[in-house]
Tab-separated table of C-alpha atoms and ligand atoms in Angstrom:
chain	number	residue	atom	x	y	z
A	17	UNK	CA	0.047	0.015	0.017
A	18	UNK	CA	1.233	3.465	-0.905
A	19	UNK	CA	1.209	6.433	1.461
A	20	UNK	CA	-0.201	9.913	0.796
A	21	UNK	CA	0.871	13.080	2.748
A	22	UNK	CA	-1.266	16.151	2.241
A	23	UNK	CA	-0.223	19.624	3.519
A	24	UNK	CA	-3.029	22.194	3.596
A	25	UNK	CA	-2.600	26.001	3.438
A	26	UNK	CA	-5.324	28.655	3.415
A	27	UNK	CA	-8.960	28.554	4.124
A	28	UNK	CA	-11.494	26.006	5.263
A	29	UNK	CA	-12.415	25.129	1.658
A	30	UNK	CA	-8.874	23.845	1.189
A	31	UNK	CA	-9.221	21.830	4.400
A	32	UNK	CA	-12.390	20.222	2.989
A	33	UNK	CA	-10.703	19.665	-0.505
A	34	UNK	CA	-7.697	18.007	1.089
A	35	UNK	CA	-10.012	15.463	2.739
A	36	UNK	CA	-11.755	14.898	-0.551
A	37	UNK	CA	-8.447	14.421	-2.369
A	38	UNK	CA	-7.658	11.613	0.109
A	39	UNK	CA	-11.033	10.099	-0.577
A	40	UNK	CA	-10.495	10.222	-4.360
A	41	UNK	CA	-7.064	8.564	-4.108
A	42	UNK	CA	-8.035	5.933	-1.613
A	43	UNK	CA	-9.409	3.557	-4.272
A	44	UNK	CA	-6.100	3.771	-6.083
A	45	UNK	CA	-4.250	2.416	-3.086
A	46	UNK	CA	-3.014	5.548	-1.515
A	47	UNK	CA	-3.640	5.716	2.264
A	48	UNK	CA	-3.134	8.925	4.217
A	49	UNK	CA	-0.057	9.242	6.414
A	50	UNK	CA	0.941	12.051	8.949
A	51	UNK	CA	4.611	11.236	8.321
A	52	UNK	CA	6.273	13.072	5.444
A	53	UNK	CA	9.232	10.673	5.580
A	54	UNK	CA	6.948	7.702	4.729
A	55	UNK	CA	5.167	9.388	1.798
A	56	UNK	CA	5.025	8.002	-1.723
A	57	UNK	CA	2.981	10.966	-2.776
A	58	UNK	CA	2.954	14.463	-1.317
A	59	UNK	CA	0.200	17.043	-2.185
A	60	UNK	CA	0.666	20.729	-1.235
A	61	UNK	CA	-2.874	22.133	-1.240
A	62	UNK	CA	-2.007	25.786	-1.595
A	63	UNK	CA	-3.392	29.302	-0.988
A	64	UNK	CA	-2.816	32.419	-3.114
A	65	UNK	CA	-4.644	34.995	-1.017
A	66	UNK	CA	-1.711	36.967	0.140
A	67	UNK	CA	1.907	37.019	-1.086
A	68	UNK	CA	3.251	35.340	2.088
A	69	UNK	CA	0.880	32.405	1.680
A	70	UNK	CA	1.927	31.736	-1.863
A	71	UNK	CA	5.654	32.177	-1.335
A	72	UNK	CA	5.581	29.534	1.403
A	73	UNK	CA	4.780	27.007	-1.332
A	74	UNK	CA	8.062	27.485	-3.128
A	75	UNK	CA	10.123	27.181	0.024
A	76	UNK	CA	8.306	23.921	0.795
A	77	UNK	CA	8.925	22.707	-2.706
A	78	UNK	CA	12.661	23.357	-2.172
A	79	UNK	CA	12.574	21.042	0.746
A	80	UNK	CA	10.574	18.420	-1.079
A	81	UNK	CA	13.076	18.322	-3.811
A	82	UNK	CA	15.736	17.127	-1.333
A	83	UNK	CA	13.352	14.516	0.041
A	84	UNK	CA	12.495	13.288	-3.427
A	85	UNK	CA	16.240	13.110	-4.497
A	86	UNK	CA	17.180	11.234	-1.257
A	87	UNK	CA	14.492	8.695	-1.627
A	88	UNK	CA	15.396	8.112	-5.254
A	89	UNK	CA	19.198	7.839	-4.553
A	90	UNK	CA	19.119	5.908	-1.258
A	91	UNK	CA	16.031	3.781	-1.569
A	92	UNK	CA	15.366	3.732	-5.328
A	93	UNK	CA	11.903	5.001	-4.380
A	94	UNK	CA	10.007	7.532	-6.532
A	95	UNK	CA	8.048	10.173	-4.619
A	96	UNK	CA	5.277	11.923	-6.610
A	97	UNK	CA	4.884	15.657	-5.869
A	98	UNK	CA	1.675	17.463	-6.595
A	99	UNK	CA	0.716	21.150	-6.177
A	100	UNK	CA	-3.024	21.634	-5.824
A	101	UNK	CA	-5.190	24.520	-4.740
A	102	UNK	CA	-5.210	28.268	-5.589
A	103	UNK	CA	-1.498	28.729	-6.323
A	104	UNK	CA	-1.747	25.820	-8.706
A	105	UNK	CA	-4.656	27.510	-10.435
A	106	UNK	CA	-2.983	30.927	-10.549
A	107	UNK	CA	0.462	29.855	-11.640
A	108	UNK	CA	-0.153	26.642	-13.669
A	109	UNK	CA	2.827	25.733	-15.708
A	110	UNK	CA	4.911	28.444	-14.045
A	111	UNK	CA	5.192	26.016	-11.115
A	112	UNK	CA	6.740	23.168	-13.114
A	113	UNK	CA	9.012	25.708	-14.822
A	114	UNK	CA	10.263	27.082	-11.392
A	115	UNK	CA	10.220	23.664	-9.767
A	116	UNK	CA	10.620	20.958	-12.454
A	117	UNK	CA	10.565	18.225	-9.787
A	118	UNK	CA	6.825	18.793	-9.420
A	119	UNK	CA	4.963	15.950	-11.120
A	120	UNK	CA	1.420	17.250	-11.031
A	121	UNK	CA	-0.337	20.562	-10.901
A	122	UNK	CA	-4.035	20.464	-10.323
A	123	UNK	CA	-6.589	23.179	-9.621
A	124	UNK	CA	-9.442	23.443	-7.156
A	125	UNK	CA	-11.995	22.358	-9.744
A	126	UNK	CA	-10.103	19.430	-11.224
A	127	UNK	CA	-8.860	17.399	-8.277
A	128	UNK	CA	-11.452	14.705	-8.943
A	129	UNK	CA	-9.172	13.769	-11.855
A	130	UNK	CA	-6.177	13.044	-9.568
A	131	UNK	CA	-6.246	9.263	-10.312
A	132	UNK	CA	-5.878	9.992	-14.050
A	133	UNK	CA	-3.051	12.455	-13.370
A	134	UNK	CA	-1.194	10.029	-11.171
A	135	UNK	CA	-1.445	7.449	-13.947
A	136	UNK	CA	-0.064	9.908	-16.471
A	137	UNK	CA	2.695	11.480	-14.427
A	138	UNK	CA	6.041	9.808	-14.774
A	139	UNK	CA	8.567	10.799	-12.151
A	140	UNK	CA	11.433	8.931	-13.788
A	141	UNK	CA	11.302	10.736	-17.144
A	142	UNK	CA	10.137	13.807	-15.235
A	143	UNK	CA	7.072	14.190	-17.349
A	144	UNK	CA	4.789	16.485	-15.368
A	145	UNK	CA	1.083	17.019	-15.955
A	146	UNK	CA	-0.790	20.241	-15.445
A	147	UNK	CA	-4.633	20.289	-15.213
A	148	UNK	CA	-5.957	23.659	-14.230
A	149	UNK	CA	-8.795	24.165	-16.655
A	150	UNK	CA	-12.218	25.059	-15.331
A	151	UNK	CA	-14.033	21.906	-16.476
A	152	UNK	CA	-17.550	21.703	-17.731
A	153	UNK	CA	-18.245	18.786	-15.373
A	154	UNK	CA	-18.826	19.507	-11.701
A	155	UNK	CA	-16.147	17.851	-9.454
A	156	UNK	CA	-18.784	17.066	-6.744
A	157	UNK	CA	-20.525	14.697	-9.121
A	158	UNK	CA	-17.339	12.720	-9.537
A	159	UNK	CA	-16.119	12.574	-5.889
A	160	UNK	CA	-16.737	9.182	-4.285
A	161	UNK	CA	-19.618	8.871	-1.853
A	162	UNK	CA	-17.269	6.761	0.404
A	163	UNK	CA	-15.409	9.106	2.629
A	164	UNK	CA	-13.136	8.623	5.640
A	165	UNK	CA	-14.828	9.788	8.917
A	166	UNK	CA	-14.236	13.438	9.443
A	167	UNK	CA	-14.498	13.561	13.214
A	168	UNK	CA	-16.917	15.443	15.554
A	169	UNK	CA	-16.629	18.729	13.641
A	170	UNK	CA	-16.632	18.617	9.851
A	171	UNK	CA	-16.698	20.974	6.905
A	172	UNK	CA	-19.090	20.566	4.047
A	173	UNK	CA	-18.630	22.589	0.832
A	174	UNK	CA	-21.932	23.753	-0.558
A	175	UNK	CA	-20.860	26.650	-2.779
A	176	UNK	CA	-17.678	27.373	-4.637
A	177	UNK	CA	-16.196	30.328	-6.445
A	178	UNK	CA	-17.074	34.018	-6.422
A	179	UNK	CA	-18.584	36.581	-8.860
A	180	UNK	CA	-18.076	39.516	-6.566
A	181	UNK	CA	-14.662	40.623	-7.789
A	182	UNK	CA	-13.524	42.730	-4.826
A	183	UNK	CA	-10.618	44.600	-6.341
A	184	UNK	CA	-7.966	43.161	-4.014
A	185	UNK	CA	-8.959	39.481	-4.221
A	186	UNK	CA	-7.718	36.539	-6.238
A	187	UNK	CA	-10.553	34.089	-5.365
A	188	UNK	CA	-12.695	34.802	-8.455
A	189	UNK	CA	-9.762	33.868	-10.574
A	190	UNK	CA	-8.481	30.871	-8.634
A	191	UNK	CA	-11.820	29.316	-7.771
A	192	UNK	CA	-13.878	30.412	-10.796
A	193	UNK	CA	-17.372	31.664	-10.947
A	194	UNK	CA	-20.020	31.041	-8.354
A	195	UNK	CA	-21.559	27.576	-8.223
A	196	UNK	CA	-24.084	26.044	-5.828
A	197	UNK	CA	-24.345	22.322	-5.150
A	198	UNK	CA	-27.754	20.735	-5.328
A	199	UNK	CA	-29.611	20.534	-2.004
A	200	UNK	CA	-30.232	16.753	-2.155
A	201	UNK	CA	-26.543	16.034	-2.644
A	202	UNK	CA	-25.650	18.303	0.352
A	203	UNK	CA	-28.252	16.694	2.604
A	204	UNK	CA	-26.977	13.209	1.659
A	205	UNK	CA	-23.444	14.181	2.429
A	206	UNK	CA	-24.546	15.648	5.743
A	207	UNK	CA	-26.311	12.457	6.688
A	208	UNK	CA	-23.266	10.331	5.833
A	209	UNK	CA	-21.142	12.623	8.068
A	210	UNK	CA	-23.541	12.277	11.005
A	211	UNK	CA	-23.718	8.502	10.547
A	212	UNK	CA	-19.942	8.463	10.800
A	213	UNK	CA	-19.934	10.416	14.072
A	214	UNK	CA	-19.934	14.074	13.113
A	215	UNK	CA	-21.858	16.334	15.523
A	216	UNK	CA	-21.104	19.803	14.065
A	217	UNK	CA	-21.204	20.666	10.337
A	218	UNK	CA	-19.843	23.905	9.004
A	219	UNK	CA	-21.296	24.691	5.530
A	220	UNK	CA	-18.641	26.185	3.398
A	221	UNK	CA	-18.512	28.579	0.489
A	222	UNK	CA	-16.523	31.617	-0.645
A	223	UNK	CA	-19.879	33.273	-0.589
A	224	UNK	CA	-21.771	30.676	1.288
A	225	UNK	CA	-24.863	32.795	1.815
A	226	UNK	CA	-25.153	33.322	-1.979
A	227	UNK	CA	-25.922	29.583	-2.067
A	228	UNK	CA	-29.148	28.804	-3.887
A	229	UNK	CA	-29.836	25.300	-4.951
A	230	UNK	CA	-32.215	23.140	-6.841
A	231	UNK	CA	-34.215	21.290	-4.109
A	232	UNK	CA	-35.706	17.805	-3.995
A	233	UNK	CA	-39.239	19.425	-4.040
A	234	UNK	CA	-38.484	21.011	-7.408
A	235	UNK	CA	-38.190	24.613	-6.209
A	236	UNK	CA	-35.045	26.587	-5.533
A	237	UNK	CA	-33.884	27.064	-1.907
A	238	UNK	CA	-31.708	29.687	-0.276
A	239	UNK	CA	-29.195	29.028	2.528
A	240	UNK	CA	-31.767	29.783	5.270
A	241	UNK	CA	-34.008	26.978	3.951
A	242	UNK	CA	-31.206	24.581	3.533
A	243	UNK	CA	-30.137	25.115	7.112
A	244	UNK	CA	-33.744	24.522	8.307
A	245	UNK	CA	-33.760	21.223	6.381
A	246	UNK	CA	-30.352	20.101	7.734
A	247	UNK	CA	-31.573	20.831	11.196
A	248	UNK	CA	-34.056	17.931	10.744
A	249	UNK	CA	-31.260	15.460	10.627
A	250	UNK	CA	-31.215	13.442	13.851
A	251	UNK	CA	-27.962	13.472	15.817
A	252	UNK	CA	-26.682	16.780	14.437
A	253	UNK	CA	-26.815	19.257	17.283
A	254	UNK	CA	-24.700	21.973	15.657
A	255	UNK	CA	-24.627	23.858	12.343
A	256	UNK	CA	-22.524	26.830	11.211
A	257	UNK	CA	-21.734	28.458	7.897
A	258	UNK	CA	-18.861	30.524	6.530
A	259	UNK	CA	-17.931	32.843	4.760
A	260	UNK	CA	-20.737	35.253	4.062
A	261	UNK	CA	-20.963	38.443	2.108
A	262	UNK	CA	-23.081	41.298	3.672
A	263	UNK	CA	-25.131	41.747	0.460
A	264	UNK	CA	-26.314	38.118	0.524
A	265	UNK	CA	-27.626	38.171	4.081
A	266	UNK	CA	-31.407	37.761	3.340
A	267	UNK	CA	-34.228	37.768	5.904
A	268	UNK	CA	-34.802	33.958	5.704
A	269	UNK	CA	-31.168	33.369	6.645
A	270	UNK	CA	-31.258	35.987	9.390
A	271	UNK	CA	-34.413	34.625	10.821
A	272	UNK	CA	-32.923	31.051	10.800
A	273	UNK	CA	-30.712	32.341	13.573
A	274	UNK	CA	-33.871	32.896	15.620
A	275	UNK	CA	-35.715	29.781	14.620
A	276	UNK	CA	-33.077	27.016	14.382
A	277	UNK	CA	-31.606	26.053	17.739
A	278	UNK	CA	-28.868	24.012	16.021
A	279	UNK	CA	-27.594	27.093	14.249
A	280	UNK	CA	-24.837	28.355	16.491
A	281	UNK	CA	-24.951	32.047	17.685
A	282	UNK	CA	-21.791	33.056	15.798
A	283	UNK	CA	-21.370	34.673	12.502
A	284	UNK	CA	-18.424	35.524	10.414
A	285	UNK	CA	-19.362	38.473	8.232
A	286	UNK	CA	-16.379	40.348	6.780
A	287	UNK	CA	-16.635	44.043	6.014
A	288	UNK	CA	-13.025	44.774	5.145
A	289	UNK	CA	-12.983	48.470	5.922
A	290	UNK	CA	-15.092	51.203	7.490
A	291	UNK	CA	-14.578	54.034	4.942
A	292	UNK	CA	-17.128	54.331	2.143
A	293	UNK	CA	-14.461	55.724	-0.164
A	294	UNK	CA	-12.331	52.635	0.390
A	295	UNK	CA	-15.255	50.234	0.289
A	296	UNK	CA	-16.062	51.678	-3.155
A	297	UNK	CA	-12.478	51.353	-4.379
A	298	UNK	CA	-12.565	47.825	-3.059
A	299	UNK	CA	-15.728	47.173	-5.136
A	300	UNK	CA	-17.574	45.803	-2.140
A	301	UNK	CA	-20.803	47.313	-3.352
A	302	UNK	CA	-22.002	48.230	0.151
A	303	UNK	CA	-21.347	51.186	2.462
A	304	UNK	CA	-20.343	51.033	6.084
A	305	UNK	CA	-23.876	52.048	7.119
A	306	UNK	CA	-25.310	49.200	4.979
A	307	UNK	CA	-23.201	46.879	7.032
A	308	UNK	CA	-24.356	48.538	10.320
A	309	UNK	CA	-27.955	48.042	9.327
A	310	UNK	CA	-27.464	44.368	8.486
A	311	UNK	CA	-25.845	43.815	11.863
A	312	UNK	CA	-28.719	45.639	13.617
A	313	UNK	CA	-31.231	43.548	11.827
A	314	UNK	CA	-29.376	40.301	12.629
A	315	UNK	CA	-29.307	41.323	16.289
A	316	UNK	CA	-33.089	41.853	16.305
A	317	UNK	CA	-33.413	38.154	15.189
A	318	UNK	CA	-30.685	36.905	17.452
A	319	UNK	CA	-29.669	39.085	20.394
A	320	UNK	CA	-26.337	37.905	21.736
A	321	UNK	CA	-25.107	36.789	18.294
A	322	UNK	CA	-21.309	36.801	18.354
A	323	UNK	CA	-19.766	38.460	15.381
A	324	UNK	CA	-16.526	37.956	13.604
A	325	UNK	CA	-15.098	39.820	10.663
A	326	UNK	CA	-12.138	40.241	8.287
A	327	UNK	CA	-10.335	43.602	7.827
A	328	UNK	CA	-7.765	44.834	5.383
A	329	UNK	CA	-5.535	47.842	6.370
A	330	UNK	CA	-3.465	49.874	3.871
A	331	UNK	CA	-5.593	49.322	0.827
A	332	UNK	CA	-4.269	51.608	-1.911
A	333	UNK	CA	-5.269	55.225	-1.175
A	334	UNK	CA	-6.261	54.579	2.442
A	335	UNK	CA	-5.694	57.765	4.389
A	336	UNK	CA	-5.466	58.189	8.169
A	337	UNK	CA	-9.083	59.453	8.009
A	338	UNK	CA	-10.232	56.322	6.156
A	339	UNK	CA	-8.460	54.198	8.642
A	340	UNK	CA	-10.241	56.135	11.496
A	341	UNK	CA	-13.554	55.144	9.901
A	342	UNK	CA	-12.503	51.466	10.099
A	343	UNK	CA	-11.677	51.941	13.833
A	344	UNK	CA	-15.046	53.720	14.311
A	345	UNK	CA	-16.988	50.867	12.596
A	346	UNK	CA	-15.216	48.294	14.655
A	347	UNK	CA	-16.001	50.254	17.885
A	348	UNK	CA	-19.659	50.521	16.797
A	349	UNK	CA	-20.095	46.836	16.025
A	350	UNK	CA	-18.160	45.110	18.842
A	351	UNK	CA	-16.615	41.887	17.535
A	352	UNK	CA	-16.240	38.646	19.484
A	353	UNK	CA	-13.196	37.741	17.307
A	354	UNK	CA	-11.702	38.965	13.915
A	355	UNK	CA	-8.963	38.547	11.397
A	356	UNK	CA	-7.094	41.486	10.149
A	357	UNK	CA	-4.486	41.730	7.414
A	358	UNK	CA	-2.151	44.179	5.699
A	359	UNK	CA	-3.132	44.694	2.131
A	360	UNK	CA	-1.094	42.517	-0.128
A	361	UNK	CA	-0.988	43.450	-3.903
A	362	UNK	CA	-1.959	40.288	-5.843
A	363	UNK	CA	-0.998	39.768	-9.543
A	364	UNK	CA	-3.927	40.207	-11.872
A	365	UNK	CA	-6.206	42.026	-9.470
A	366	UNK	CA	-7.239	45.606	-10.179
A	367	UNK	CA	-5.971	47.132	-6.957
A	368	UNK	CA	-2.419	45.814	-7.446
A	369	UNK	CA	-1.876	48.248	-10.343
A	370	UNK	CA	-3.083	51.263	-8.234
A	371	UNK	CA	-0.398	53.911	-7.966
A	372	UNK	CA	-1.364	54.995	-4.405
A	373	UNK	CA	0.175	51.976	-2.563
A	374	UNK	CA	0.470	52.661	1.168
A	375	UNK	CA	3.845	52.697	2.867
A	376	UNK	CA	4.775	49.393	4.630
A	377	UNK	CA	5.348	51.065	7.982
A	378	UNK	CA	2.043	52.810	7.785
A	379	UNK	CA	0.353	49.509	7.118
A	380	UNK	CA	2.155	47.890	10.109
A	381	UNK	CA	1.173	50.727	12.396
A	382	UNK	CA	-2.461	50.536	11.336
A	383	UNK	CA	-2.563	46.823	11.728
A	384	UNK	CA	-1.154	47.036	15.214
A	385	UNK	CA	-3.727	49.736	16.192
A	386	UNK	CA	-6.601	47.765	14.735
A	387	UNK	CA	-5.472	44.476	16.379
A	388	UNK	CA	-5.180	46.178	19.680
A	389	UNK	CA	-8.794	47.278	19.520
A	390	UNK	CA	-9.968	43.822	18.172
A	391	UNK	CA	-8.107	42.016	20.891
A	392	UNK	CA	-9.642	44.223	23.543
A	393	UNK	CA	-13.100	43.458	22.138
A	394	UNK	CA	-12.399	39.759	22.105
A	395	UNK	CA	-11.326	39.782	25.769
A	396	UNK	CA	-14.388	41.879	26.671
A	397	UNK	CA	-16.665	39.419	24.879
A	398	UNK	CA	-14.944	36.455	26.602
A	399	UNK	CA	-15.371	38.205	29.976
A	400	UNK	CA	-19.164	38.324	29.370
A	401	UNK	CA	-19.071	34.601	29.398
A	402	UNK	CA	-17.637	34.349	32.922
A	403	UNK	CA	-20.003	32.549	35.299
A	404	UNK	CA	-22.227	31.333	32.352
A	405	UNK	CA	-23.216	27.766	31.622
A	406	UNK	CA	-22.675	26.690	28.079
A	407	UNK	CA	-22.560	23.589	25.954
A	408	UNK	CA	-19.189	22.479	24.707
A	409	UNK	CA	-18.563	20.068	21.857
A	410	UNK	CA	-15.350	18.091	22.345
A	411	UNK	CA	-13.986	17.944	18.899
A	412	UNK	CA	-10.288	17.040	19.166
A	413	UNK	CA	-7.511	15.895	21.459
A	414	UNK	CA	-5.690	18.592	23.381
A	415	UNK	CA	-2.014	19.385	22.929
A	416	UNK	CA	-1.302	17.951	26.413
A	417	UNK	CA	-1.726	14.417	27.656
A	418	UNK	CA	-5.020	13.785	29.379
A	419	UNK	CA	-6.585	16.918	27.806
A	420	UNK	CA	-9.257	17.348	25.121
A	421	UNK	CA	-10.293	20.436	23.157
A	422	UNK	CA	-13.849	21.696	22.900
A	423	UNK	CA	-15.656	24.511	21.290
A	424	UNK	CA	-18.342	26.854	22.794
A	425	UNK	CA	-21.349	27.894	20.819
A	426	UNK	CA	-19.452	31.132	20.148
A	427	UNK	CA	-16.372	29.373	18.672
A	428	UNK	CA	-14.197	29.904	21.808
A	429	UNK	CA	-11.769	27.138	22.662
A	430	UNK	CA	-12.215	25.260	25.956
A	431	UNK	CA	-9.705	22.754	27.265
A	432	UNK	CA	-10.942	19.897	29.489
A	433	UNK	CA	-9.578	16.824	31.131
A	434	UNK	CA	-10.411	13.821	29.048
A	435	UNK	CA	-9.390	11.218	26.543
A	436	UNK	CA	-10.380	9.943	23.088
A	437	UNK	CA	-13.569	8.388	24.401
A	438	UNK	CA	-14.891	11.923	24.987
A	439	UNK	CA	-14.534	13.013	21.319
A	440	UNK	CA	-17.868	13.945	19.890
A	441	UNK	CA	-19.472	14.345	23.314
A	442	UNK	CA	-21.425	17.485	24.201
A	443	UNK	CA	-20.863	18.713	27.793
A	444	UNK	CA	-22.235	21.545	29.869
A	445	UNK	CA	-19.637	23.632	31.600
A	446	UNK	CA	-19.508	26.691	33.762
A	447	UNK	CA	-17.009	29.305	32.600
A	448	UNK	CA	-14.617	30.187	35.396
A	449	UNK	CA	-12.272	32.638	33.725
A	450	UNK	CA	-11.868	34.337	30.315
A	451	UNK	CA	-8.608	34.329	28.451
A	452	UNK	CA	-7.758	36.106	25.257
A	453	UNK	CA	-8.119	33.000	23.098
A	454	UNK	CA	-9.963	30.496	25.255
A	455	UNK	CA	-12.232	30.008	28.256
A	456	UNK	CA	-11.182	28.336	31.471
A	457	UNK	CA	-13.931	26.169	32.964
A	458	UNK	CA	-14.739	24.531	36.249
A	459	UNK	CA	-12.581	21.361	36.287
A	460	UNK	CA	-12.658	18.153	38.262
A	461	UNK	CA	-15.641	16.596	36.483
A	462	UNK	CA	-15.147	14.343	33.600
A	463	UNK	CA	-17.205	15.138	30.524
A	464	UNK	CA	-20.601	13.523	30.448
A	465	UNK	CA	-22.985	13.119	27.574
A	466	UNK	CA	-25.636	15.787	27.274
A	467	UNK	CA	-28.948	15.203	25.611
A	468	UNK	CA	-29.378	18.308	23.504
A	469	UNK	CA	-28.026	21.683	23.015
A	470	UNK	CA	-31.445	23.214	23.828
A	471	UNK	CA	-30.988	22.425	27.542
A	472	UNK	CA	-28.551	25.309	27.921
A	473	UNK	CA	-29.179	28.961	27.782
B	517	SAH	N1	-14.832	34.886	0.597
B	517	SAH	C1	-14.576	35.438	1.792
B	517	SAH	C2	-13.075	35.464	2.136
B	517	SAH	C3	-12.009	35.673	1.145
B	517	SAH	S1	-10.365	35.596	1.565
B	517	SAH	C4	-15.103	36.824	1.834
B	517	SAH	O1	-15.536	37.324	0.788
B	517	SAH	O2	-15.193	37.367	2.850
B	517	SAH	C5	-10.355	35.834	3.298
B	517	SAH	C6	-9.866	37.247	3.643
B	517	SAH	O3	-8.582	37.503	3.179
B	517	SAH	C7	-10.760	38.366	3.089
B	517	SAH	O4	-11.942	38.517	3.733
B	517	SAH	C8	-9.807	39.544	3.211
B	517	SAH	O5	-9.932	40.168	4.447
B	517	SAH	C9	-8.416	38.928	3.109
B	517	SAH	N2	-7.751	39.253	1.850
B	517	SAH	C10	-8.164	38.898	0.592
B	517	SAH	N3	-7.394	39.367	-0.335
B	517	SAH	C11	-6.422	40.107	0.367
B	517	SAH	C12	-5.248	40.834	-0.074
B	517	SAH	N4	-4.967	40.970	-1.372
B	517	SAH	N5	-4.525	41.400	0.885
B	517	SAH	C13	-4.799	41.269	2.130
B	517	SAH	N6	-5.813	40.561	2.613
B	517	SAH	C14	-6.691	39.941	1.723
B	518	SF4	FE1	-12.800	37.728	-2.532
B	518	SF4	FE2	-14.616	39.583	-2.353
B	518	SF4	FE3	-15.272	37.195	-3.425
B	518	SF4	FE4	-14.782	37.391	-0.867
B	518	SF4	S1	-16.459	38.401	-1.938
B	518	SF4	S2	-13.955	35.877	-2.179
B	518	SF4	S3	-13.251	39.023	-0.749
B	518	SF4	S4	-13.824	38.721	-4.308
B	519	F3S	FE1	-6.569	30.841	-0.208
B	519	F3S	FE2	-7.816	29.852	-2.230
B	519	F3S	FE3	-8.941	29.796	0.167
B	519	F3S	S1	-6.644	31.596	-2.184
B	519	F3S	S2	-8.131	31.582	1.136
B	519	F3S	S3	-7.058	28.767	-0.476
B	519	F3S	S4	-9.979	30.091	-1.737
């Protein structure tokens, strides 16, 4: 039996895709391994979103070359190397030119063809194959139904690609245009995940709330309806979805936060910036006040909803005043957590060619100021949880012996005493103390099974 090592960069969609690549290759005799040294095939599933992310790929490829040469010289063993994901899509043949020891380059929409590519690639004659077209067939129709169990918390891609074309972003080019999977296919995949032990499903899409799918009843559903249907699955106490665009937040989806107890009270809704001038230049197609109104409305449906966001500082032309608007917006909203980045010019995107690039030091200073505020908000939110009872899903082993990791409804990490028998269990805890990135809970008790999430406030 041959061994497959997959390294994943980037977003949750890549995490999902990596698992599916393993599923696709399993029937051809490749079994996943966590040890790079044992691998007969290595896949780097890459991310192109910022320069740093994509440069990492080439430094990894340098190391893989040595591994490959050593295996060939010392053990007469050929290691296949594949580059998948968004860098593969963006760079295509440039990768095999810069790194001729790469055997396969495969894009996010063609990885269902990996078995054919493996058959074609020939590491001895160094014949590499590149498949980065946007195919007419839909990969989801060709991925095997049999899948390895994903554990207590799993991702499920329901939507791919993006037609929004924010002027800083590579995703519309690397993932292609918006596509929604059929509702029936999604429900079946969710049921299979639950049957294999998954207790929390996060629906994924670049624009997940733009999902609209042909439904089994012959009509077309939106994401709110899909969530209501998935909530009918027995044994699935938790649902989440990410990432959403403010403009696609419709009333049916917002009210699902009120109506569906399985839908967790946490929403990642990126706004990127607080200045209307910058939002316009970013081609976000909404103003800062549009975003405020959406959040207000969401909070009428679900008071106590924890919010998360993404921010870019130093977008071309951003002045101190524009940045002050971002700080103001953050102060108005109050985030439970957030991600913030320095603007990184990406090849082929409109903003990269803008002449008014912001000085590196200014970007660094703004990022530090924004992060200070976001960190303070996160800590303040975590503090509000002190003394509260909440349900925690134990989803993976902890980094220390005798410890397991769980997640609160609001996505906070909770560490508990326990072992592998507790994975997938839902426990009620009382929060003792808030930390920046986690909650400390009353210890001493071993986790016990809880009946349903609805038992807790
Ligand atoms: N589809 C999602 C996320 C896209 S990528 C959405 O629309 O929100 C994740 C985040 O990376 C973005 O929200 C943005 O904040 C950041 N990002 C994207 N392109 C970037 C760039 N060129 N420089 C810096 N950050 C970027
Ligand atoms: Fe990128 Fe904008 Fe599409 Fe999000 S909505 S993936 S930021 S282009
Ligand atoms: Fe990166 Fe592609 Fe995701 S660029 S963020 S891996 S969609």
